[in-house]
mmCIF file of C-alpha atoms and ligand atoms in Angstrom:
data_model
loop_
_atom_site.group_PDB
_atom_site.id
_atom_site.type_symbol
_atom_site.label_atom_id
_atom_site.label_comp_id
_atom_site.label_asym_id
_atom_site.label_seq_id
_atom_site.Cartn_x
_atom_site.Cartn_y
_atom_site.Cartn_z
ATOM 1 C CA MET A 1 0.197 -0.113 -0.006
ATOM 2 C CA PRO A 2 2.423 3.243 -1.264
ATOM 3 C CA ASP A 3 -0.642 5.071 -1.348
ATOM 4 C CA ALA A 4 -1.617 4.948 2.638
ATOM 5 C CA THR A 5 2.619 4.369 3.836
ATOM 6 C CA ALA A 6 2.857 7.967 2.449
ATOM 7 C CA THR A 7 0.254 9.312 3.754
ATOM 8 C CA ALA A 8 0.952 7.675 7.011
ATOM 9 C CA LYS A 9 4.280 9.267 6.726
ATOM 10 C CA GLN A 10 2.630 12.830 6.507
ATOM 11 C CA LEU A 11 -0.099 12.227 9.017
ATOM 12 C CA LEU A 12 2.671 11.061 11.661
ATOM 13 C CA ALA A 13 4.769 14.210 10.720
ATOM 14 C CA ARG A 14 1.954 16.390 11.600
ATOM 15 C CA LEU A 15 1.229 14.264 14.895
ATOM 16 C CA VAL A 16 4.719 15.225 15.958
ATOM 17 C CA ALA A 17 4.544 18.470 15.507
ATOM 18 C CA PHE A 18 2.575 19.007 18.256
ATOM 19 C CA ASP A 19 4.275 18.930 21.301
ATOM 20 C CA THR A 20 1.588 16.842 22.941
ATOM 21 C CA VAL A 21 3.915 16.348 26.359
ATOM 22 C CA SER A 22 1.383 15.208 29.107
ATOM 23 C CA ALA A 23 2.029 18.507 31.075
ATOM 24 C CA LYS A 24 0.588 20.334 27.955
ATOM 25 C CA SER A 25 -2.751 20.550 26.326
ATOM 26 C CA ASN A 26 -3.284 18.027 23.226
ATOM 27 C CA ILE A 27 -6.981 20.526 22.214
ATOM 28 C CA ALA A 28 -4.258 21.339 18.473
ATOM 29 C CA LEU A 29 -3.352 17.819 17.907
ATOM 30 C CA ILE A 30 -7.533 17.121 18.814
ATOM 31 C CA GLY A 31 -8.638 19.607 16.161
ATOM 32 C CA PHE A 32 -6.822 18.691 13.969
ATOM 33 C CA VAL A 33 -7.628 14.576 14.221
ATOM 34 C CA GLU A 34 -11.179 16.160 14.105
ATOM 35 C CA ASP A 35 -10.680 18.449 10.674
ATOM 36 C CA TYR A 36 -9.171 15.711 9.150
ATOM 37 C CA LEU A 37 -12.194 12.819 10.293
ATOM 38 C CA ALA A 38 -14.832 15.492 8.929
ATOM 39 C CA GLY A 39 -12.238 15.847 5.596
ATOM 40 C CA HIS A 40 -13.448 12.492 5.163
ATOM 41 C CA GLY A 41 -17.318 13.019 6.590
ATOM 42 C CA ILE A 42 -16.816 11.614 9.994
ATOM 43 C CA GLU A 43 -17.919 13.326 12.848
ATOM 44 C CA ALA A 44 -15.938 12.684 15.762
ATOM 45 C CA GLN A 45 -16.249 12.919 19.719
ATOM 46 C CA ARG A 46 -14.488 15.110 22.340
ATOM 47 C CA VAL A 47 -14.764 13.749 25.681
ATOM 48 C CA PRO A 48 -13.043 16.918 27.141
ATOM 49 C CA THR A 49 -11.608 17.944 30.655
ATOM 50 C CA ALA A 50 -13.514 19.394 33.199
ATOM 51 C CA ASP A 51 -10.536 22.529 32.156
ATOM 52 C CA GLY A 52 -10.871 22.074 28.739
ATOM 53 C CA GLU A 53 -7.338 21.751 27.999
ATOM 54 C CA LYS A 54 -7.459 17.919 27.199
ATOM 55 C CA ALA A 55 -9.635 15.247 25.401
ATOM 56 C CA SER A 56 -10.542 12.074 23.994
ATOM 57 C CA LEU A 57 -11.542 12.005 20.793
ATOM 58 C CA PHE A 58 -13.581 8.809 19.320
ATOM 59 C CA ALA A 59 -14.745 8.558 16.083
ATOM 60 C CA SER A 60 -16.630 5.460 13.838
ATOM 61 C CA ILE A 61 -16.684 4.976 10.806
ATOM 62 C CA GLY A 62 -19.764 2.525 9.444
ATOM 63 C CA PRO A 63 -22.720 0.681 10.455
ATOM 64 C CA THR A 64 -24.414 1.649 13.937
ATOM 65 C CA ASP A 65 -26.598 -0.794 14.911
ATOM 66 C CA SER A 66 -23.368 -3.669 16.079
ATOM 67 C CA PRO A 67 -20.595 -2.862 18.394
ATOM 68 C CA GLY A 68 -17.353 -3.001 16.877
ATOM 69 C CA LEU A 69 -13.802 -2.456 16.276
ATOM 70 C CA ALA A 70 -11.471 0.356 18.619
ATOM 71 C CA LEU A 71 -8.087 1.089 17.493
ATOM 72 C CA SER A 72 -6.811 2.776 20.119
ATOM 73 C CA GLY A 73 -4.007 5.377 21.460
ATOM 74 C CA HIS A 74 -2.933 7.807 23.711
ATOM 75 C CA THR A 75 -2.363 11.342 22.265
ATOM 76 C CA ASP A 76 0.352 12.612 25.066
ATOM 77 C CA VAL A 77 4.023 11.492 24.517
ATOM 78 C CA VAL A 78 6.870 11.440 27.296
ATOM 79 C CA PRO A 79 8.990 14.775 27.730
ATOM 80 C CA VAL A 80 12.476 15.529 26.014
ATOM 81 C CA THR A 81 14.009 17.203 28.575
ATOM 82 C CA GLY A 82 17.779 16.240 29.540
ATOM 83 C CA GLN A 83 18.371 14.508 26.083
ATOM 84 C CA SER A 84 19.938 15.091 23.641
ATOM 85 C CA TRP A 85 18.918 14.077 19.762
ATOM 86 C CA ASP A 86 20.682 14.300 16.784
ATOM 87 C CA SER A 87 17.399 16.432 15.401
ATOM 88 C CA ASP A 88 14.248 18.229 16.322
ATOM 89 C CA PRO A 89 12.037 15.977 18.361
ATOM 90 C CA PHE A 90 9.323 17.886 16.700
ATOM 91 C CA THR A 91 9.924 17.686 13.756
ATOM 92 C CA LEU A 92 9.268 14.466 11.990
ATOM 93 C CA THR A 93 13.158 13.282 10.285
ATOM 94 C CA GLU A 94 13.152 10.346 7.773
ATOM 95 C CA ARG A 95 16.608 9.201 7.932
ATOM 96 C CA ASP A 96 17.937 5.009 6.782
ATOM 97 C CA GLY A 97 14.480 3.892 6.648
ATOM 98 C CA ARG A 98 13.655 4.829 10.035
ATOM 99 C CA LEU A 99 11.287 8.049 11.305
ATOM 100 C CA TYR A 100 13.019 10.191 14.163
ATOM 101 C CA GLY A 101 10.305 12.001 16.287
ATOM 102 C CA ARG A 102 9.413 12.096 19.671
ATOM 103 C CA GLY A 103 6.205 9.558 19.488
ATOM 104 C CA SER A 104 6.926 8.868 16.212
ATOM 105 C CA CYS A 105 7.032 5.196 18.498
ATOM 106 C CA ASP A 106 5.187 5.553 21.016
ATOM 107 C CA MET A 107 2.638 5.856 19.736
ATOM 108 C CA LYS A 108 1.605 8.227 16.494
ATOM 109 C CA GLY A 109 3.213 5.682 14.547
ATOM 110 C CA TYR A 110 -0.156 3.931 15.071
ATOM 111 C CA LEU A 111 -2.751 6.714 15.306
ATOM 112 C CA ALA A 112 -1.411 7.765 11.833
ATOM 113 C CA CYS A 113 -1.997 4.470 10.311
ATOM 114 C CA ALA A 114 -5.301 4.765 11.720
ATOM 115 C CA LEU A 115 -5.915 7.651 10.460
ATOM 116 C CA ALA A 116 -4.440 6.908 7.229
ATOM 117 C CA MET A 117 -6.373 4.378 6.633
ATOM 118 C CA VAL A 118 -9.517 6.154 7.411
ATOM 119 C CA PRO A 119 -10.592 6.266 2.848
ATOM 120 C CA GLU A 120 -9.829 2.732 2.752
ATOM 121 C CA PHE A 121 -12.423 1.951 6.104
ATOM 122 C CA LYS A 122 -14.593 4.166 4.061
ATOM 123 C CA ARG A 123 -14.172 2.141 0.842
ATOM 124 C CA ARG A 124 -14.661 -1.062 2.784
ATOM 125 C CA ARG A 125 -18.579 -2.045 2.780
ATOM 126 C CA LEU A 126 -17.760 -2.531 6.905
ATOM 127 C CA LYS A 127 -20.643 -4.865 8.510
ATOM 128 C CA LEU A 128 -18.719 -4.183 11.791
ATOM 129 C CA PRO A 129 -18.096 -0.275 12.028
ATOM 130 C CA ILE A 130 -14.137 0.892 13.344
ATOM 131 C CA HIS A 131 -13.588 3.147 15.688
ATOM 132 C CA LEU A 132 -10.707 5.267 16.901
ATOM 133 C CA ALA A 133 -10.655 5.524 20.238
ATOM 134 C CA PHE A 134 -7.732 8.478 20.700
ATOM 135 C CA SER A 135 -6.795 9.200 24.558
ATOM 136 C CA TYR A 136 -4.643 11.493 26.200
ATOM 137 C CA ASP A 137 -2.393 11.645 29.861
ATOM 138 C CA GLU A 138 -1.532 7.601 29.365
ATOM 139 C CA GLU A 139 2.172 8.055 30.316
ATOM 140 C CA VAL A 140 1.045 9.877 33.792
ATOM 141 C CA GLY A 141 -0.549 6.613 34.803
ATOM 142 C CA CYS A 142 -3.496 6.357 32.431
ATOM 143 C CA THR A 143 -5.606 8.221 33.786
ATOM 144 C CA GLY A 144 -7.015 10.034 30.646
ATOM 145 C CA VAL A 145 -8.562 7.556 29.158
ATOM 146 C CA ARG A 146 -10.961 6.695 31.966
ATOM 147 C CA PRO A 147 -13.103 9.175 31.414
ATOM 148 C CA MET A 148 -13.592 8.016 27.540
ATOM 149 C CA ILE A 149 -14.340 4.339 28.748
ATOM 150 C CA ALA A 150 -16.644 5.587 31.522
ATOM 151 C CA GLU A 151 -19.005 6.691 28.716
ATOM 152 C CA LEU A 152 -18.667 2.977 26.192
ATOM 153 C CA GLY A 153 -21.890 1.848 25.966
ATOM 154 C CA LYS A 154 -23.646 5.159 27.284
ATOM 155 C CA ARG A 155 -23.191 8.256 25.116
ATOM 156 C CA LEU A 156 -20.868 5.748 23.104
ATOM 157 C CA PRO A 157 -20.424 2.921 22.001
ATOM 158 C CA LEU A 158 -18.797 -0.270 23.679
ATOM 159 C CA PRO A 159 -16.937 -1.730 21.256
ATOM 160 C CA ARG A 160 -16.513 -5.816 20.750
ATOM 161 C CA LEU A 161 -12.713 -5.895 20.604
ATOM 162 C CA VAL A 162 -9.891 -2.966 21.361
ATOM 163 C CA PHE A 163 -6.946 -3.107 19.631
ATOM 164 C CA VAL A 164 -4.544 -0.909 21.572
ATOM 165 C CA GLY A 165 -1.769 -0.275 19.793
ATOM 166 C CA GLU A 166 1.440 0.512 21.863
ATOM 167 C CA PRO A 167 4.881 -0.827 20.559
ATOM 168 C CA THR A 168 5.010 -4.287 20.244
ATOM 169 C CA GLU A 169 6.792 -4.901 16.834
ATOM 170 C CA MET A 170 3.371 -6.147 15.316
ATOM 171 C CA GLY A 171 3.613 -8.396 17.899
ATOM 172 C CA VAL A 172 0.560 -9.805 19.965
ATOM 173 C CA VAL A 173 0.404 -8.962 23.839
ATOM 174 C CA ASP A 174 -1.933 -10.585 25.735
ATOM 175 C CA ALA A 175 -1.118 -9.963 29.207
ATOM 176 C CA HIS A 176 0.945 -7.624 30.974
ATOM 177 C CA LYS A 177 1.353 -6.093 35.020
ATOM 178 C CA GLY A 178 -0.516 -4.059 37.182
ATOM 179 C CA PRO A 179 1.722 -1.316 38.305
ATOM 180 C CA VAL A 180 -0.146 -0.177 41.872
ATOM 181 C CA ARG A 181 1.944 3.108 43.370
ATOM 182 C CA TRP A 182 1.526 4.464 47.616
ATOM 183 C CA ARG A 183 1.718 7.755 49.540
ATOM 184 C CA VAL A 184 2.474 6.586 53.024
ATOM 185 C CA GLU A 185 2.763 10.323 55.161
ATOM 186 C CA LEU A 186 4.297 9.998 58.951
ATOM 187 C CA THR A 187 3.260 12.619 61.407
ATOM 188 C CA GLY A 188 5.375 12.313 64.425
ATOM 189 C CA ARG A 189 6.006 15.413 66.949
ATOM 190 C CA ALA A 190 9.201 17.762 67.340
ATOM 191 C CA ALA A 191 11.413 17.421 70.181
ATOM 192 C CA HIS A 192 15.468 18.170 70.766
ATOM 193 C CA SER A 193 17.099 15.521 69.405
ATOM 194 C CA SER A 194 19.029 15.272 73.098
ATOM 195 C CA MET A 195 15.678 14.395 74.670
ATOM 196 C CA PRO A 196 13.804 12.402 71.821
ATOM 197 C CA HIS A 197 11.827 10.606 74.410
ATOM 198 C CA LEU A 198 9.838 13.812 73.984
ATOM 199 C CA GLY A 199 9.401 13.673 71.171
ATOM 200 C CA VAL A 200 7.540 10.984 68.023
ATOM 201 C CA ASN A 201 10.416 10.026 65.111
ATOM 202 C CA ALA A 202 8.649 9.951 62.138
ATOM 203 C CA ILE A 203 11.113 8.344 60.421
ATOM 204 C CA ALA A 204 11.893 5.554 62.750
ATOM 205 C CA TYR A 205 8.457 4.241 62.200
ATOM 206 C CA ALA A 206 8.797 4.763 58.613
ATOM 207 C CA GLY A 207 11.346 2.606 58.756
ATOM 208 C CA ARG A 208 9.409 -0.178 60.345
ATOM 209 C CA LEU A 209 6.882 0.740 57.416
ATOM 210 C CA ILE A 210 9.661 0.070 55.383
ATOM 211 C CA GLY A 211 10.749 -2.708 57.154
ATOM 212 C CA GLU A 212 7.149 -5.050 56.573
ATOM 213 C CA LEU A 213 7.514 -3.744 53.243
ATOM 214 C CA LEU A 214 10.773 -5.617 52.503
ATOM 215 C CA ARG A 215 9.036 -8.732 54.239
ATOM 216 C CA MET A 216 6.017 -8.475 51.962
ATOM 217 C CA GLU A 217 8.433 -8.929 49.268
ATOM 218 C CA GLU A 218 10.458 -10.825 49.917
ATOM 219 C CA GLU A 219 6.810 -13.516 50.496
ATOM 220 C CA LEU A 220 6.223 -12.264 46.826
ATOM 221 C CA LYS A 221 9.570 -13.227 45.787
ATOM 222 C CA ALA A 222 8.561 -16.873 47.337
ATOM 223 C CA GLY A 223 4.810 -16.755 45.897
ATOM 224 C CA ASP A 224 2.734 -16.952 42.704
ATOM 225 C CA GLN A 225 5.397 -17.488 39.534
ATOM 226 C CA ASP A 226 4.227 -17.303 35.821
ATOM 227 C CA ALA A 227 7.370 -17.602 34.128
ATOM 228 C CA ARG A 228 5.900 -15.076 31.109
ATOM 229 C CA PHE A 229 6.954 -12.564 33.254
ATOM 230 C CA ASP A 230 10.442 -11.383 33.997
ATOM 231 C CA PRO A 231 10.945 -11.233 36.873
ATOM 232 C CA PRO A 232 7.793 -13.899 37.269
ATOM 233 C CA PHE A 233 6.321 -12.797 40.188
ATOM 234 C CA THR A 234 4.644 -9.445 41.713
ATOM 235 C CA SER A 235 7.241 -6.974 42.347
ATOM 236 C CA LEU A 236 7.667 -4.383 44.862
ATOM 237 C CA GLN A 237 10.310 -1.866 45.426
ATOM 238 C CA VAL A 238 9.669 1.585 47.810
ATOM 239 C CA THR A 239 10.592 4.008 45.499
ATOM 240 C CA GLN A 240 10.992 7.696 46.923
ATOM 241 C CA ILE A 241 11.558 8.648 50.766
ATOM 242 C CA GLU A 242 11.704 12.164 52.800
ATOM 243 C CA GLY A 243 12.141 13.115 56.531
ATOM 244 C CA GLY A 244 13.130 15.776 58.816
ATOM 245 C CA THR A 245 14.068 19.120 59.083
ATOM 246 C CA ALA A 246 17.447 19.328 60.846
ATOM 247 C CA SER A 247 19.668 17.821 62.305
ATOM 248 C CA ASN A 248 19.437 17.758 65.625
ATOM 249 C CA VAL A 249 15.676 17.963 65.627
ATOM 250 C CA VAL A 250 13.306 14.432 65.960
ATOM 251 C CA PRO A 251 11.245 14.526 62.387
ATOM 252 C CA VAL A 252 7.699 15.041 62.293
ATOM 253 C CA PRO A 253 7.164 14.381 58.974
ATOM 254 C CA CYS A 254 8.606 11.683 56.500
ATOM 255 C CA TRP A 255 6.956 10.024 53.711
ATOM 256 C CA PHE A 256 7.709 7.634 51.450
ATOM 257 C CA GLY A 257 6.853 6.092 48.151
ATOM 258 C CA TRP A 258 5.872 2.348 47.227
ATOM 259 C CA GLU A 259 5.043 0.570 44.381
ATOM 260 C CA ILE A 260 4.140 -3.048 43.587
ATOM 261 C CA ARG A 261 4.155 -4.593 39.570
ATOM 262 C CA GLY A 262 1.113 -7.506 40.234
ATOM 263 C CA LEU A 263 0.986 -10.140 37.983
ATOM 264 C CA PRO A 264 -2.538 -10.305 36.336
ATOM 265 C CA GLY A 265 -5.132 -12.175 38.950
ATOM 266 C CA PHE A 266 -3.176 -10.262 41.985
ATOM 267 C CA ASP A 267 -5.227 -8.256 44.955
ATOM 268 C CA PRO A 268 -3.063 -5.427 45.543
ATOM 269 C CA MET A 269 -5.253 -4.401 47.874
ATOM 270 C CA LEU A 270 -4.769 -7.388 50.092
ATOM 271 C CA LEU A 271 -0.812 -5.871 50.682
ATOM 272 C CA ASP A 272 -2.631 -2.205 51.323
ATOM 273 C CA ARG A 273 -5.020 -4.064 53.766
ATOM 274 C CA ARG A 274 -2.053 -5.580 55.827
ATOM 275 C CA LEU A 275 0.300 -2.487 55.394
ATOM 276 C CA LYS A 276 -2.330 -0.279 57.295
ATOM 277 C CA ALA A 277 -2.818 -2.790 59.737
ATOM 278 C CA TYR A 278 0.888 -3.093 60.923
ATOM 279 C CA ALA A 279 0.335 0.556 61.032
ATOM 280 C CA LEU A 280 -2.227 -0.069 63.428
ATOM 281 C CA ALA A 281 -1.061 -2.889 65.562
ATOM 282 C CA HIS A 282 2.377 -2.445 65.579
ATOM 283 C CA CYS A 283 3.584 2.010 65.181
ATOM 284 C CA LEU A 284 0.451 3.831 66.334
ATOM 285 C CA PRO A 285 -0.270 2.741 69.790
ATOM 286 C CA GLU A 286 3.054 3.848 71.020
ATOM 287 C CA MET A 287 3.192 6.883 68.305
ATOM 288 C CA ARG A 288 0.415 8.229 70.195
ATOM 289 C CA ARG A 289 1.008 7.026 73.864
ATOM 290 C CA VAL A 290 3.930 10.153 73.519
ATOM 291 C CA ALA A 291 1.654 12.426 70.889
ATOM 292 C CA PRO A 292 -2.093 11.456 70.476
ATOM 293 C CA GLU A 293 -1.529 14.002 67.426
ATOM 294 C CA ALA A 294 -0.019 11.655 65.888
ATOM 295 C CA THR A 295 -0.830 10.774 62.487
ATOM 296 C CA ILE A 296 0.103 7.706 59.531
ATOM 297 C CA THR A 297 -1.327 7.866 56.101
ATOM 298 C CA ILE A 298 -1.384 5.044 53.342
ATOM 299 C CA ALA A 299 -3.395 6.028 50.167
ATOM 300 C CA ALA A 300 -2.982 4.370 46.240
ATOM 301 C CA THR A 301 -1.746 7.187 44.287
ATOM 302 C CA ASN A 302 -2.541 5.543 41.343
ATOM 303 C CA GLN A 303 -3.093 2.471 40.167
ATOM 304 C CA VAL A 304 -3.267 0.581 36.216
ATOM 305 C CA PRO A 305 -5.020 -2.631 35.741
ATOM 306 C CA ALA A 306 -3.550 -6.091 35.549
ATOM 307 C CA TYR A 307 -4.412 -7.239 32.197
ATOM 308 C CA ALA A 308 -4.748 -10.501 30.860
ATOM 309 C CA ALA A 309 -6.846 -11.383 27.502
ATOM 310 C CA ASP A 310 -10.395 -12.362 27.572
ATOM 311 C CA LEU A 311 -10.271 -15.651 26.095
ATOM 312 C CA PRO A 312 -13.733 -15.867 24.749
ATOM 313 C CA SER A 313 -14.067 -13.003 23.054
ATOM 314 C CA GLY A 314 -11.755 -14.678 20.928
ATOM 315 C CA ILE A 315 -9.707 -11.177 20.613
ATOM 316 C CA VAL A 316 -5.919 -13.229 20.844
ATOM 317 C CA PRO A 317 -6.937 -15.882 17.744
ATOM 318 C CA LEU A 318 -7.976 -13.480 15.791
ATOM 319 C CA THR A 319 -5.053 -10.973 16.207
ATOM 320 C CA LEU A 320 -2.375 -13.738 15.855
ATOM 321 C CA THR A 321 -3.898 -14.217 12.518
ATOM 322 C CA LEU A 322 -4.733 -10.407 11.182
ATOM 323 C CA ALA A 323 -0.584 -9.870 12.887
ATOM 324 C CA GLY A 324 0.925 -13.517 10.946
ATOM 325 C CA GLN A 325 1.645 -14.500 14.526
ATOM 326 C CA ASN A 326 1.853 -17.706 15.793
ATOM 327 C CA LYS A 327 2.749 -17.008 19.659
ATOM 328 C CA THR A 328 1.709 -13.747 21.866
ATOM 329 C CA ASN A 329 4.063 -12.757 23.997
ATOM 330 C CA ALA A 330 3.568 -10.824 27.500
ATOM 331 C CA VAL A 331 5.608 -6.999 28.619
ATOM 332 C CA SER A 332 6.180 -5.021 31.792
ATOM 333 C CA TYR A 333 5.103 -2.151 30.586
ATOM 334 C CA CYS A 334 1.340 -1.511 31.033
ATOM 335 C CA THR A 335 -0.873 -0.416 29.010
ATOM 336 C CA GLU A 336 -4.874 1.106 28.706
ATOM 337 C CA ALA A 337 -5.899 -2.673 28.080
ATOM 338 C CA GLY A 338 -6.362 -3.871 31.192
ATOM 339 C CA LEU A 339 -8.904 -0.679 31.855
ATOM 340 C CA PHE A 340 -10.771 -1.541 28.590
ATOM 341 C CA GLN A 341 -11.690 -5.491 30.008
ATOM 342 C CA ASP A 342 -12.222 -3.827 33.395
ATOM 343 C CA GLY A 343 -14.757 -1.178 31.053
ATOM 344 C CA GLY A 344 -16.086 -4.504 29.374
ATOM 345 C CA ALA A 345 -14.573 -4.389 25.867
ATOM 346 C CA PRO A 346 -12.139 -6.985 25.575
ATOM 347 C CA ALA A 347 -8.420 -5.670 24.381
ATOM 348 C CA ILE A 348 -5.403 -6.741 23.026
ATOM 349 C CA VAL A 349 -1.919 -5.025 22.144
ATOM 350 C CA CYS A 350 -0.481 -5.092 19.007
ATOM 351 C CA GLY A 351 1.778 -2.217 17.619
ATOM 352 C CA PRO A 352 3.904 -0.724 15.271
ATOM 353 C CA GLY A 353 7.559 0.330 16.587
ATOM 354 C CA ASN A 354 9.444 -1.341 19.508
ATOM 355 C CA ILE A 355 9.201 -0.157 23.041
ATOM 356 C CA ALA A 356 13.154 -0.002 23.021
ATOM 357 C CA GLN A 357 12.868 3.137 21.505
ATOM 358 C CA ALA A 358 10.375 4.621 23.253
ATOM 359 C CA HIS A 359 10.949 7.368 25.940
ATOM 360 C CA THR A 360 14.166 7.455 24.739
ATOM 361 C CA ALA A 361 16.871 10.509 23.040
ATOM 362 C CA ASN A 362 16.212 10.034 18.871
ATOM 363 C CA GLU A 363 13.101 7.719 19.085
ATOM 364 C CA PHE A 364 11.961 6.607 16.094
ATOM 365 C CA LEU A 365 9.588 4.640 13.912
ATOM 366 C CA SER A 366 11.267 2.683 11.235
ATOM 367 C CA VAL A 367 9.137 2.657 7.632
ATOM 368 C CA ALA A 368 9.166 -0.765 7.313
ATOM 369 C CA GLU A 369 6.970 -0.884 11.310
ATOM 370 C CA LEU A 370 4.308 1.740 9.559
ATOM 371 C CA GLU A 371 4.425 -0.681 6.582
ATOM 372 C CA LYS A 372 3.614 -3.845 8.760
ATOM 373 C CA CYS A 373 0.970 -1.991 10.882
ATOM 374 C CA LEU A 374 -1.181 -0.536 7.677
ATOM 375 C CA VAL A 375 -1.233 -4.552 6.277
ATOM 376 C CA PHE A 376 -2.620 -5.410 9.948
ATOM 377 C CA LEU A 377 -5.142 -2.942 9.636
ATOM 378 C CA GLY A 378 -5.955 -3.705 5.768
ATOM 379 C CA ARG A 379 -6.803 -7.505 7.832
ATOM 380 C CA LEU A 380 -9.002 -5.940 10.520
ATOM 381 C CA ALA A 381 -10.587 -4.096 7.190
ATOM 382 C CA ASP A 382 -11.144 -7.171 5.902
ATOM 383 C CA TRP A 383 -12.153 -9.018 8.628
ATOM 384 C CA ALA A 384 -14.544 -6.577 9.623
ATOM 385 C CA ALA A 385 -16.271 -6.274 5.864
ATOM 386 C CA ALA A 386 -16.461 -9.973 5.888
HETATM 387 ZN ZN1 ZN B 1 2.823 4.171 24.762
#
């Protein structure tokens, strides 16, 4: 499909030129996509944030009386701060069969392919509609897609299947872990560090909680194993810590962050409950004997569900056929697939580009990957028209 390739490259150049780093608005890009679709007679619907600074976009091609196939991707990209690029990250640059630019691989390349195929989708007599579902704020915890998913089956049609085009080199990913992050805040009581019995040392109690987390980590390592993942168990890490105010003061504030990457089927709230119970039994009573105002709060700050493909939907064999693959993979990074599934739409992960190029300086998508994706989408359209 040489024409589709040229169109996809042009569209990718336009998409890359919008600086849609997650911290910024994606509205200019959304407006461009709306105009493009309108040029093909397709009306799209925005799901905007309350302040209108960002929006997801949902559009449908084909019949309106049957559940369709959604092509899903995020419009935001990670920052280029501190990275040294050989060309302007927001100007798509082709060198040696590679298309360099921020987001070319993760994942504006997939969006460009989906948009380039729109005229082709329109030409087919689709029996199942093909939907486009473009989100924002994926790179900051898959938060932007959630309001759009909440509208599926209401203002927006609930897709029968969702194809999440994160970079897999068009391999078929049918499972990933689910990251959950917590913030723990402790408040003690200040005292001169020469008189520690008059104070409550928040850092010391944080240490106890971290000790309990390290015991949990060891148990998880010895617990359920799934050899498809590396590492093959639910992993746990303390990721950040900060506390104290001066070198001679019993510290009042301390906070730390911890996360897990749970295997599909793992209930992260087990750990949440266990740490809270530990704090109640082994920290707070002692702290409050000295300082009734002492507190410990343990709050989950972000949770992306782990994902394992829905087998009854048939999405795995279908995607293997469309992608010309004979085996599936499990990955450690997370996507919006689990959220779509929790919203009632079985999902799979399959898209152009290599995850190793995502988020790096000189991020690129090879033209060969772009072409493979266009072939995949052509077969998808054949299937939707059959
Ligand atoms: Zn991505």
